Amino acid sequence: MQMRKILVSNDDGIDSEALARLAALAKKFGEVWVVAPCRQFSSMSHAANFWEPLKAWEVDFPVEGVRALTTTGTPSDCVSFGITTVVPGRPDLVFTGINKGYNVASGIQYSATVGAALEAANQKIHTIAFSENHIGTHEVTDKYIEQIASELIDTPLGDNEIWNVNFPGCTVEECKGIKYGCTISQESFFTGSYKEIGKEGNKTIYQVDLIPEWKGAEGTDLAAITGNYVSVGKVKNYR
C-alpha cells in the first residue's frame, strides 16, 4: 500500500478523543500531521480569519509518531495552514473529524467539520469528513471506519467535492450495514426557536432550543442514519 502524507483536523478542538481516534486510523495509511483548533469551533461552517495573525504551537498528542499543532484559527484556517505551511510538500489526503454529531441534511451547511473538508477540496486535496452520533456507542464507527477509509481514499472525486461519512450511534448488532451514494436530505434536520433563560442588566439572554425532525426520504443521508445504516455520500462546494 502506498504511504501517503495525511493531514487530520476537526472542529471539536485539539483535545477531542475522537480526533485522536481519527489520527490513529490515518497512521494505518501514511505519515500523519494534526492541525486542529485550540477550542471548540462547531457550527462555524467555512469561516476563516483573514484579518488577525494566526497563532500556532506544538502540543503533545496521544498518538505516537504524530506531529500535532493547535492554532487560534478556525477549522478552515487549520486545514489551509496545514496544507500550505505544515505538511512538507502538501498532503495527499485530508481527514476531518471524527465529529461529535451527525453532519447530514441541512446540518451540513453549519458544519465546520465539512467546512474544513471543503477548504481542502478547494485546494485540490482528496478529502473525507467523518462524523458520528454525539451520544450512544461508537461501536459502528470502530467496526467500519477503516474499511470505508480504505475504499474512499482511492475513489475519485469531482472538483470541489468531498466524501462525507456518518456513523449511527447504535450497536453493531443493530447496524444494518453501509449505504453508499447517499444524497443530502432536503428535509428539515432541526426546528425550534430561542427561549429566554435570564437577564443581565438591561439585556435579555436567550438560548436556542432545537428540536430534531429526522424524517429523511429514501436514499438520503438522513434516512440512512435514522435507519441505523452508515451513510456515505458526496458534498460539493459550488463556486
Short mmCIF file of C-alpha atoms in Angstrom, two decimals:
data_model
loop_
_atom_site.label_atom_id
_atom_site.label_comp_id
_atom_site.label_asym_id
_atom_site.label_seq_id
_atom_site.Cartn_x
_atom_site.Cartn_y
_atom_site.Cartn_z
CA MET A 1 0.00 0.00 0.00
CA GLN A 2 1.30 3.44 -0.93
CA MET A 3 2.28 5.54 2.11
CA ARG A 4 0.70 8.93 1.93
CA LYS A 5 1.07 12.26 3.72
CA ILE A 6 -2.15 12.82 5.63
CA LEU A 7 -3.40 15.96 7.38
CA VAL A 8 -6.01 15.46 10.12
CA SER A 9 -8.17 18.25 11.57
CA ASN A 10 -11.51 18.77 13.30
CA ASP A 11 -13.86 21.37 14.76
CA ASP A 12 -14.19 19.97 18.29
CA GLY A 13 -10.68 21.03 19.24
CA ILE A 14 -7.24 19.53 19.73
CA ASP A 15 -8.24 17.72 22.95
CA SER A 16 -11.07 15.72 21.37
CA GLU A 17 -10.66 11.99 21.91
CA ALA A 18 -12.33 11.43 18.53
CA LEU A 19 -9.55 13.43 16.84
CA ALA A 20 -7.01 11.05 18.37
CA ARG A 21 -9.03 8.08 17.11
CA LEU A 22 -9.00 9.52 13.59
CA ALA A 23 -5.26 10.24 13.71
CA ALA A 24 -4.64 6.65 14.82
CA LEU A 25 -6.68 5.44 11.86
CA ALA A 26 -4.80 7.74 9.48
CA LYS A 27 -1.48 6.26 10.65
CA LYS A 28 -2.51 2.98 9.02
CA PHE A 29 -2.43 4.73 5.64
CA GLY A 30 0.57 7.01 5.90
CA GLU A 31 2.51 9.70 7.75
CA VAL A 32 0.24 11.93 9.79
CA TRP A 33 0.16 15.58 10.82
CA VAL A 34 -2.59 17.02 13.03
CA VAL A 35 -3.53 20.70 12.91
CA ALA A 36 -6.63 21.47 14.96
CA PRO A 37 -8.16 24.48 16.73
CA CYS A 38 -7.33 25.23 20.36
CA ARG A 39 -11.02 25.41 21.29
CA GLN A 40 -14.46 24.27 20.22
CA PHE A 41 -15.45 25.61 16.80
CA SER A 42 -18.58 23.59 15.99
CA SER A 43 -21.20 25.12 13.67
CA MET A 44 -18.72 27.64 12.26
CA SER A 45 -19.15 26.32 8.70
CA HIS A 46 -16.36 27.52 6.36
CA ALA A 47 -15.49 30.59 8.46
CA ALA A 48 -11.93 31.85 8.05
CA ASN A 49 -9.89 34.53 9.77
CA PHE A 50 -8.05 36.72 7.29
CA TRP A 51 -7.60 39.82 9.42
CA GLU A 52 -5.68 38.72 12.52
CA PRO A 53 -2.37 36.84 12.82
CA LEU A 54 -2.67 33.10 13.34
CA LYS A 55 -1.02 31.74 16.49
CA ALA A 56 0.14 28.11 16.36
CA TRP A 57 2.09 25.88 18.72
CA GLU A 58 3.07 22.23 19.00
CA VAL A 59 1.33 20.03 21.56
CA ASP A 60 1.87 16.57 23.00
CA PHE A 61 -0.51 14.23 21.22
CA PRO A 62 -1.75 10.83 22.46
CA VAL A 63 -0.93 9.05 19.18
CA GLU A 64 2.74 8.10 18.89
CA GLY A 65 4.58 9.35 15.82
CA VAL A 66 2.07 12.09 15.00
CA ARG A 67 3.26 15.71 14.93
CA ALA A 68 0.42 17.87 16.26
CA LEU A 69 -0.12 21.61 16.28
CA THR A 70 -3.01 23.65 17.60
CA THR A 71 -3.97 27.12 16.44
CA THR A 72 -6.15 30.08 17.31
CA GLY A 73 -7.78 29.79 13.90
CA THR A 74 -10.99 28.20 12.71
CA PRO A 75 -11.07 24.62 11.36
CA SER A 76 -10.86 26.04 7.82
CA ASP A 77 -7.81 28.08 8.88
CA CYS A 78 -6.23 24.96 10.39
CA VAL A 79 -6.63 22.98 7.18
CA SER A 80 -5.32 25.79 4.99
CA PHE A 81 -2.36 26.33 7.33
CA GLY A 82 -1.66 22.61 7.42
CA ILE A 83 -1.76 22.26 3.63
CA THR A 84 0.32 25.30 2.77
CA THR A 85 2.71 25.54 5.71
CA VAL A 86 2.92 22.48 7.96
CA VAL A 87 2.93 19.33 5.83
CA PRO A 88 6.09 19.28 3.67
CA GLY A 89 5.16 19.39 0.00
CA ARG A 90 1.41 19.39 0.80
CA PRO A 91 -0.63 16.40 1.96
CA ASP A 92 -2.01 13.71 -0.30
CA LEU A 93 -5.12 13.32 1.85
CA VAL A 94 -7.09 15.28 4.42
CA PHE A 95 -9.29 13.63 7.06
CA THR A 96 -11.61 15.79 9.18
CA GLY A 97 -13.49 14.69 12.32
CA ILE A 98 -14.48 12.46 13.86
CA ASN A 99 -17.22 14.99 14.56
CA LYS A 100 -19.39 14.65 17.65
CA GLY A 101 -22.77 14.79 15.96
CA TYR A 102 -24.11 13.97 12.52
CA ASN A 103 -23.33 16.12 9.51
CA VAL A 104 -26.30 15.36 7.30
CA ALA A 105 -29.25 17.16 5.70
CA SER A 106 -29.45 20.91 6.39
CA GLY A 107 -26.96 20.50 9.25
CA ILE A 108 -24.18 20.25 6.66
CA GLN A 109 -24.33 23.97 5.93
CA TYR A 110 -23.37 24.75 9.54
CA SER A 111 -20.71 22.08 9.96
CA ALA A 112 -17.14 23.22 10.44
CA THR A 113 -16.04 19.60 10.00
CA VAL A 114 -17.46 19.73 6.48
CA GLY A 115 -16.33 23.35 6.03
CA ALA A 116 -12.75 22.38 6.83
CA ALA A 117 -13.00 19.44 4.43
CA LEU A 118 -14.31 21.71 1.68
CA GLU A 119 -11.36 24.04 2.26
CA ALA A 120 -9.09 21.10 1.47
CA ALA A 121 -11.14 20.25 -1.61
CA ASN A 122 -10.85 23.89 -2.67
CA GLN A 123 -7.08 23.39 -2.55
CA LYS A 124 -7.44 20.21 -4.65
CA ILE A 125 -6.72 17.69 -1.87
CA HIS A 126 -8.66 14.41 -1.71
CA THR A 127 -10.69 14.67 1.49
CA ILE A 128 -13.01 12.65 3.73
CA ALA A 129 -15.15 14.09 6.54
CA PHE A 130 -16.18 11.66 9.31
CA SER A 131 -18.98 12.16 11.84
CA GLU A 132 -20.81 10.06 14.42
CA ASN A 133 -23.70 10.43 16.82
CA HIS A 134 -22.76 12.63 19.78
CA ILE A 135 -24.42 10.14 22.14
CA GLY A 136 -24.56 6.38 22.25
CA THR A 137 -21.89 3.87 21.40
CA HIS A 138 -19.04 4.23 18.89
CA GLU A 139 -19.10 0.52 18.04
CA VAL A 140 -20.23 1.07 14.46
CA THR A 141 -17.57 3.70 13.84
CA ASP A 142 -14.88 1.41 15.20
CA LYS A 143 -16.09 -1.52 13.10
CA TYR A 144 -16.43 0.20 9.74
CA ILE A 145 -14.21 3.29 9.62
CA GLU A 146 -11.02 1.57 8.42
CA GLN A 147 -12.88 -0.36 5.72
CA ILE A 148 -14.63 2.78 4.46
CA ALA A 149 -11.50 4.92 4.58
CA SER A 150 -9.50 2.33 2.63
CA GLU A 151 -12.19 2.32 -0.06
CA LEU A 152 -12.68 6.07 -0.29
CA ILE A 153 -9.05 7.23 -0.31
CA ASP A 154 -8.68 5.80 -3.82
CA THR A 155 -12.20 6.52 -5.10
CA PRO A 156 -12.14 9.63 -7.33
CA LEU A 157 -13.98 12.83 -6.51
CA GLY A 158 -15.01 15.67 -8.77
CA ASP A 159 -13.72 19.23 -8.46
CA ASN A 160 -14.51 20.73 -5.06
CA GLU A 161 -16.11 17.51 -3.80
CA ILE A 162 -15.54 15.63 -0.56
CA TRP A 163 -16.63 12.29 0.85
CA ASN A 164 -19.00 12.70 3.80
CA VAL A 165 -19.34 9.70 6.14
CA ASN A 166 -21.74 9.44 9.10
CA PHE A 167 -21.87 6.56 11.59
CA PRO A 168 -25.07 5.80 13.54
CA GLY A 169 -24.94 5.62 17.33
CA CYS A 170 -26.49 2.17 17.54
CA THR A 171 -24.77 -1.08 18.48
CA VAL A 172 -23.04 -3.24 15.87
CA GLU A 173 -25.88 -5.75 16.17
CA GLU A 174 -28.43 -3.04 15.40
CA CYS A 175 -26.48 -1.61 12.45
CA LYS A 176 -27.88 -2.76 9.10
CA GLY A 177 -24.73 -2.05 7.08
CA ILE A 178 -23.40 0.71 4.84
CA LYS A 179 -25.36 2.77 2.34
CA TYR A 180 -23.23 4.28 -0.42
CA GLY A 181 -24.24 7.11 -2.72
CA CYS A 182 -26.47 8.82 -0.17
CA THR A 183 -27.79 12.17 -1.33
CA ILE A 184 -28.19 15.14 1.01
CA SER A 185 -31.65 15.17 2.56
CA GLN A 186 -33.68 18.27 1.74
CA GLU A 187 -35.98 17.79 4.73
CA SER A 188 -35.55 19.76 7.95
CA PHE A 189 -32.95 18.41 10.35
CA PHE A 190 -33.84 20.63 13.31
CA THR A 191 -36.59 23.11 14.03
CA GLY A 192 -37.02 25.37 17.01
CA SER A 193 -36.75 28.88 18.35
CA TYR A 194 -34.99 30.89 21.05
CA LYS A 195 -36.02 30.59 24.70
CA GLU A 196 -35.49 33.33 27.24
CA ILE A 197 -33.26 31.96 30.02
CA GLY A 198 -32.34 35.02 32.07
CA LYS A 199 -31.43 38.67 32.40
CA GLU A 200 -28.14 40.53 32.57
CA GLY A 201 -28.82 44.15 33.44
CA ASN A 202 -30.93 45.57 30.62
CA LYS A 203 -30.07 42.61 28.37
CA THR A 204 -32.21 39.51 27.89
CA ILE A 205 -30.38 36.20 27.47
CA TYR A 206 -31.71 33.64 25.00
CA GLN A 207 -30.75 30.05 24.24
CA VAL A 208 -31.63 28.30 21.00
CA ASP A 209 -33.96 25.35 21.59
CA LEU A 210 -33.52 22.84 18.76
CA ILE A 211 -35.99 20.03 18.12
CA PRO A 212 -34.88 17.11 15.89
CA GLU A 213 -37.06 16.37 12.87
CA TRP A 214 -35.40 13.34 11.39
CA LYS A 215 -37.58 12.08 8.55
CA GLY A 216 -35.35 11.80 5.52
CA ALA A 217 -36.55 10.49 2.16
CA GLU A 218 -35.30 7.11 0.96
CA GLY A 219 -31.78 7.27 -0.45
CA THR A 220 -30.73 10.27 1.64
CA ASP A 221 -28.11 10.61 4.35
CA LEU A 222 -30.77 11.34 6.95
CA ALA A 223 -32.77 8.23 6.08
CA ALA A 224 -29.61 6.13 6.31
CA ILE A 225 -28.53 7.19 9.80
CA THR A 226 -32.07 7.11 11.22
CA GLY A 227 -32.39 3.62 9.78
CA ASN A 228 -29.17 2.52 11.53
CA TYR A 229 -27.03 2.48 8.38
CA VAL A 230 -23.65 4.11 7.87
CA SER A 231 -24.18 6.95 5.38
CA VAL A 232 -21.57 7.54 2.67
CA GLY A 233 -22.08 10.31 0.12
CA LYS A 234 -20.55 13.33 -1.55
CA VAL A 235 -20.78 17.02 -0.73
CA LYS A 236 -19.89 19.57 -3.38
CA ASN A 237 -18.62 23.09 -2.83
CA TYR A 238 -20.08 25.24 -5.61
CA ARG A 239 -18.12 28.25 -6.73
#
